[in-house]
XYZ file of C-alpha atoms in Angstrom:
284
model
C -42.200 -42.961 7.754
C -43.796 -43.873 11.101
C -46.008 -47.341 11.425
C -48.953 -46.894 13.736
C -51.920 -49.196 14.844
C -55.376 -48.569 16.567
C -57.613 -51.152 17.856
C -61.221 -51.155 16.282
C -63.599 -53.450 17.687
C -61.581 -56.996 17.461
C -59.324 -55.965 15.004
C -56.034 -54.134 14.753
C -55.742 -51.208 11.827
C -52.323 -50.725 10.573
C -51.572 -47.439 9.118
C -48.319 -45.213 8.166
C -47.923 -41.700 9.100
C -45.380 -39.535 7.194
C -44.966 -35.761 6.554
C -45.345 -33.165 8.864
C -47.570 -30.476 6.953
C -50.683 -28.828 8.075
C -52.922 -30.503 5.479
C -54.064 -34.219 6.278
C -54.372 -36.456 3.360
C -55.774 -40.194 3.721
C -54.474 -42.533 1.413
C -55.715 -46.000 0.061
C -53.372 -48.593 -1.684
C -53.922 -50.837 -4.541
C -54.693 -54.525 -4.437
C -52.259 -56.651 -2.813
C -50.320 -53.761 -1.588
C -49.927 -51.661 1.566
C -49.703 -47.939 2.958
C -45.929 -48.032 2.561
C -46.811 -47.627 -1.307
C -46.772 -43.658 -1.006
C -44.013 -43.337 1.419
C -41.765 -41.524 -1.545
C -44.100 -38.468 -1.150
C -42.733 -37.513 1.945
C -39.396 -35.808 0.814
C -41.357 -34.060 -1.951
C -44.340 -32.739 -0.082
C -43.815 -33.665 3.308
C -43.697 -30.084 4.712
C -47.132 -29.241 3.127
C -48.893 -32.697 3.977
C -49.383 -35.227 6.810
C -50.053 -38.403 5.058
C -51.993 -41.214 6.758
C -51.882 -44.401 4.349
C -54.147 -47.287 5.740
C -53.521 -50.884 5.186
C -57.185 -52.297 3.895
C -58.547 -55.421 5.585
C -56.591 -58.661 4.461
C -53.825 -56.082 3.560
C -50.363 -55.261 5.037
C -50.273 -55.385 8.874
C -54.053 -55.139 9.485
C -55.680 -57.845 11.297
C -59.261 -57.982 10.408
C -61.436 -59.839 12.939
C -64.991 -58.531 11.766
C -65.726 -61.433 9.603
C -65.784 -60.739 5.561
C -67.633 -57.431 5.996
C -66.021 -53.929 5.861
C -68.753 -51.311 5.651
C -68.956 -47.367 5.343
C -69.407 -46.955 8.947
C -66.157 -48.949 9.445
C -64.344 -46.735 7.315
C -65.752 -43.601 8.870
C -65.049 -44.734 12.202
C -61.454 -45.982 11.619
C -60.471 -42.604 10.112
C -62.082 -40.573 12.774
C -60.031 -42.843 15.139
C -56.959 -42.071 13.173
C -57.421 -38.262 13.243
C -58.276 -38.552 17.057
C -55.238 -40.543 17.771
C -52.972 -37.814 15.937
C -54.582 -34.840 17.538
C -56.536 -33.797 14.318
C -59.697 -32.623 16.279
C -60.785 -29.811 18.612
C -59.710 -26.510 17.248
C -59.462 -27.865 13.606
C -62.943 -29.485 13.939
C -63.884 -33.037 14.265
C -64.729 -35.868 12.158
C -66.794 -39.119 12.913
C -69.774 -41.111 11.418
C -72.387 -39.235 13.030
C -71.042 -35.653 13.413
C -69.201 -33.925 10.764
C -67.899 -30.398 10.943
C -67.353 -28.469 7.838
C -64.179 -26.571 8.888
C -62.277 -29.805 9.284
C -60.751 -30.558 5.758
C -58.559 -33.483 4.388
C -57.899 -34.888 0.807
C -58.230 -38.391 -0.305
C -55.901 -40.020 -2.396
C -56.431 -43.620 -3.948
C -54.632 -45.945 -6.129
C -56.788 -48.574 -8.321
C -58.533 -50.697 -5.627
C -57.728 -47.724 -3.450
C -59.566 -45.222 -5.737
C -63.003 -47.124 -5.187
C -62.264 -46.949 -1.486
C -61.373 -43.186 -1.903
C -64.765 -42.701 -3.932
C -66.794 -44.328 -1.336
C -65.356 -42.169 1.460
C -66.125 -39.118 -0.563
C -69.735 -40.453 -1.003
C -70.061 -41.082 2.672
C -68.490 -37.604 3.829
C -68.388 -35.272 1.057
C -68.277 -32.165 3.639
C -64.857 -32.660 4.957
C -63.088 -33.390 1.805
C -60.879 -31.088 0.515
C -59.994 -32.704 -2.958
C -60.210 -36.171 -4.502
C -57.047 -37.509 -6.121
C -57.514 -40.737 -8.109
C -54.615 -42.619 -9.527
C -55.696 -45.294 -12.131
C -58.649 -45.746 -10.085
C -61.097 -48.728 -9.706
C -64.793 -47.846 -9.143
C -65.557 -45.707 -12.075
C -66.966 -48.850 -14.200
C -68.860 -51.846 -13.016
C -66.745 -54.888 -13.599
C -69.633 -57.638 -14.329
C -67.358 -60.633 -12.952
C -66.621 -58.664 -9.836
C -70.377 -57.624 -9.409
C -71.557 -61.330 -9.978
C -68.884 -62.673 -7.792
C -69.515 -60.335 -4.608
C -73.105 -58.691 -5.008
C -75.058 -61.920 -5.504
C -75.680 -64.825 -3.418
C -75.208 -67.335 -6.304
C -72.152 -65.509 -7.613
C -70.707 -65.556 -4.290
C -70.930 -69.411 -3.655
C -69.571 -70.055 -7.152
C -66.813 -67.558 -6.444
C -66.098 -69.466 -3.086
C -66.102 -72.953 -4.728
C -63.785 -71.687 -7.497
C -61.230 -70.430 -5.075
C -61.172 -73.992 -3.405
C -61.209 -75.790 -6.673
C -59.836 -73.574 -9.449
C -59.335 -75.921 -12.177
C -62.293 -75.245 -14.152
C -62.038 -71.444 -13.783
C -58.613 -71.533 -15.417
C -59.839 -73.345 -18.180
C -62.507 -70.933 -18.551
C -60.530 -68.123 -18.325
C -58.143 -69.539 -21.092
C -61.187 -69.780 -23.378
C -62.391 -66.280 -22.524
C -59.001 -64.901 -23.351
C -58.983 -66.632 -26.694
C -62.681 -65.126 -27.309
C -61.389 -61.966 -26.434
C -63.679 -61.504 -23.518
C -60.810 -60.565 -21.128
C -57.698 -58.896 -22.660
C -54.032 -60.365 -21.965
C -53.243 -58.205 -19.199
C -56.249 -58.902 -17.295
C -55.860 -62.552 -18.103
C -52.301 -62.444 -16.621
C -53.310 -60.755 -13.606
C -56.076 -62.852 -12.658
C -54.143 -66.140 -13.724
C -51.219 -65.285 -11.142
C -53.648 -64.731 -8.305
C -55.905 -68.079 -9.261
C -52.601 -70.293 -9.656
C -51.643 -69.884 -6.065
C -53.658 -71.430 -3.036
C -52.798 -68.550 -0.645
C -53.491 -65.848 -3.289
C -56.951 -67.259 -4.079
C -57.718 -67.202 -0.319
C -56.816 -63.676 -0.029
C -58.595 -62.807 -3.082
C -61.788 -64.214 -1.901
C -61.437 -62.595 1.358
C -60.406 -59.002 -0.032
C -63.077 -59.062 -2.663
C -66.047 -60.291 -0.448
C -64.913 -58.144 2.690
C -64.926 -54.883 0.688
C -67.987 -55.796 -1.378
C -70.355 -52.979 0.360
C -68.109 -50.149 -0.622
C -69.752 -49.635 -4.092
C -69.455 -45.874 -5.515
C -72.492 -44.163 -6.935
C -71.300 -42.147 -9.592
C -74.299 -40.350 -10.335
C -74.294 -39.134 -6.664
C -70.832 -38.627 -6.570
C -70.815 -36.162 -9.689
C -73.649 -34.399 -7.957
C -71.625 -33.967 -4.686
C -68.528 -32.865 -6.605
C -70.702 -30.157 -8.294
C -72.449 -29.179 -4.832
C -69.425 -29.006 -2.925
C -67.065 -27.821 -5.780
C -64.641 -30.451 -4.788
C -61.296 -30.571 -6.803
C -60.982 -34.017 -8.567
C -57.928 -34.973 -10.155
C -57.520 -38.468 -12.200
C -54.054 -39.826 -13.434
C -53.932 -42.698 -15.696
C -51.144 -44.978 -17.668
C -51.161 -44.626 -21.226
C -50.259 -48.271 -21.430
C -52.680 -49.452 -18.830
C -54.627 -52.508 -19.893
C -56.379 -52.780 -16.714
C -57.880 -49.666 -16.032
C -58.320 -47.509 -19.067
C -58.079 -43.802 -19.520
C -61.508 -43.631 -21.267
C -63.305 -44.510 -17.797
C -62.119 -41.210 -16.614
C -63.261 -39.450 -19.585
C -66.598 -40.679 -19.131
C -66.588 -39.644 -15.707
C -65.463 -36.214 -16.197
C -68.553 -35.382 -18.400
C -70.726 -33.033 -16.557
C -67.861 -31.858 -13.996
C -65.325 -30.892 -16.148
C -65.030 -27.436 -14.082
C -63.716 -29.455 -11.196
C -62.291 -32.478 -12.783
C -59.165 -32.812 -14.907
C -57.296 -35.912 -16.201
C -53.816 -36.513 -16.687
C -52.509 -39.331 -18.758
C -48.712 -40.365 -18.260
C -46.200 -42.680 -19.875
C -46.791 -45.702 -17.672
C -48.773 -48.899 -17.318
C -50.966 -49.730 -14.547
C -48.412 -48.949 -11.739
C -48.565 -45.180 -11.891
C -47.697 -44.964 -7.982
C -43.832 -44.792 -8.310
C -41.214 -42.016 -7.688
C -40.408 -42.300 -11.453
C -43.656 -40.561 -11.644
C -43.591 -37.958 -9.106
C -43.386 -35.222 -11.161
C -46.823 -35.792 -12.680
C -48.498 -36.924 -9.279
C -47.547 -33.576 -7.419
C -49.586 -31.434 -9.319
C -52.598 -33.469 -8.774
C -51.958 -32.933 -4.938
C -50.556 -29.157 -4.924
C -52.835 -27.612 -7.465
């Protein structure tokens, strides 16, 4: 695995390149993780694929200096620069936010939060994407709390205040958990990030910065049918954060192109222990 970086506007984008195969894959990690998450795939399919795993804003070693905003245009341009930096242009076609060449194809791989980013990338540029692989993906259901906190002015102000003074929110969360409005896994996950000052600051920065990347599922499903894009979903049977039923609802109407696999795992399905279940999603 090789760590690389590129300059984008005032920022430094961190990413990892591994594998030497002819088929490029853009990878997006989950919340609080980084591009190294996928490194174990190199020894299994490194001869077939070259992976580019990006550290998202306010994650890993990426230094994001463009304020609390990351757009589709930023995403497309950064990927264009990665391919340009790694000589994936010219005879193989080109990729940019203004000119797409249909003979240049790459796959996208996203876990959890990274699934939402992968779907957003496909929505913005379906012509160049050969396959979509989503592992316990966010983005297939609107989270009311996330929507209120990031998509409304009032909600974002309350969100910012709560991250500075979280006491009232922690009490509210406890009550919501007792009333069954949030399940135990989500309660534990949120409580962990709210309880630490640095984690709260990062939560606000990450959620707010990525708020513009909102997959339109109706449009995406239409694009999957139009471009006949193979789409593979993988879920953990015991995941209480992102449930397999979300994938089942998304699959309706695109069954010809979309398959779902459920494995014996919780939310963290991206692990070498599950490589035998992950590889078919990439290879077939």
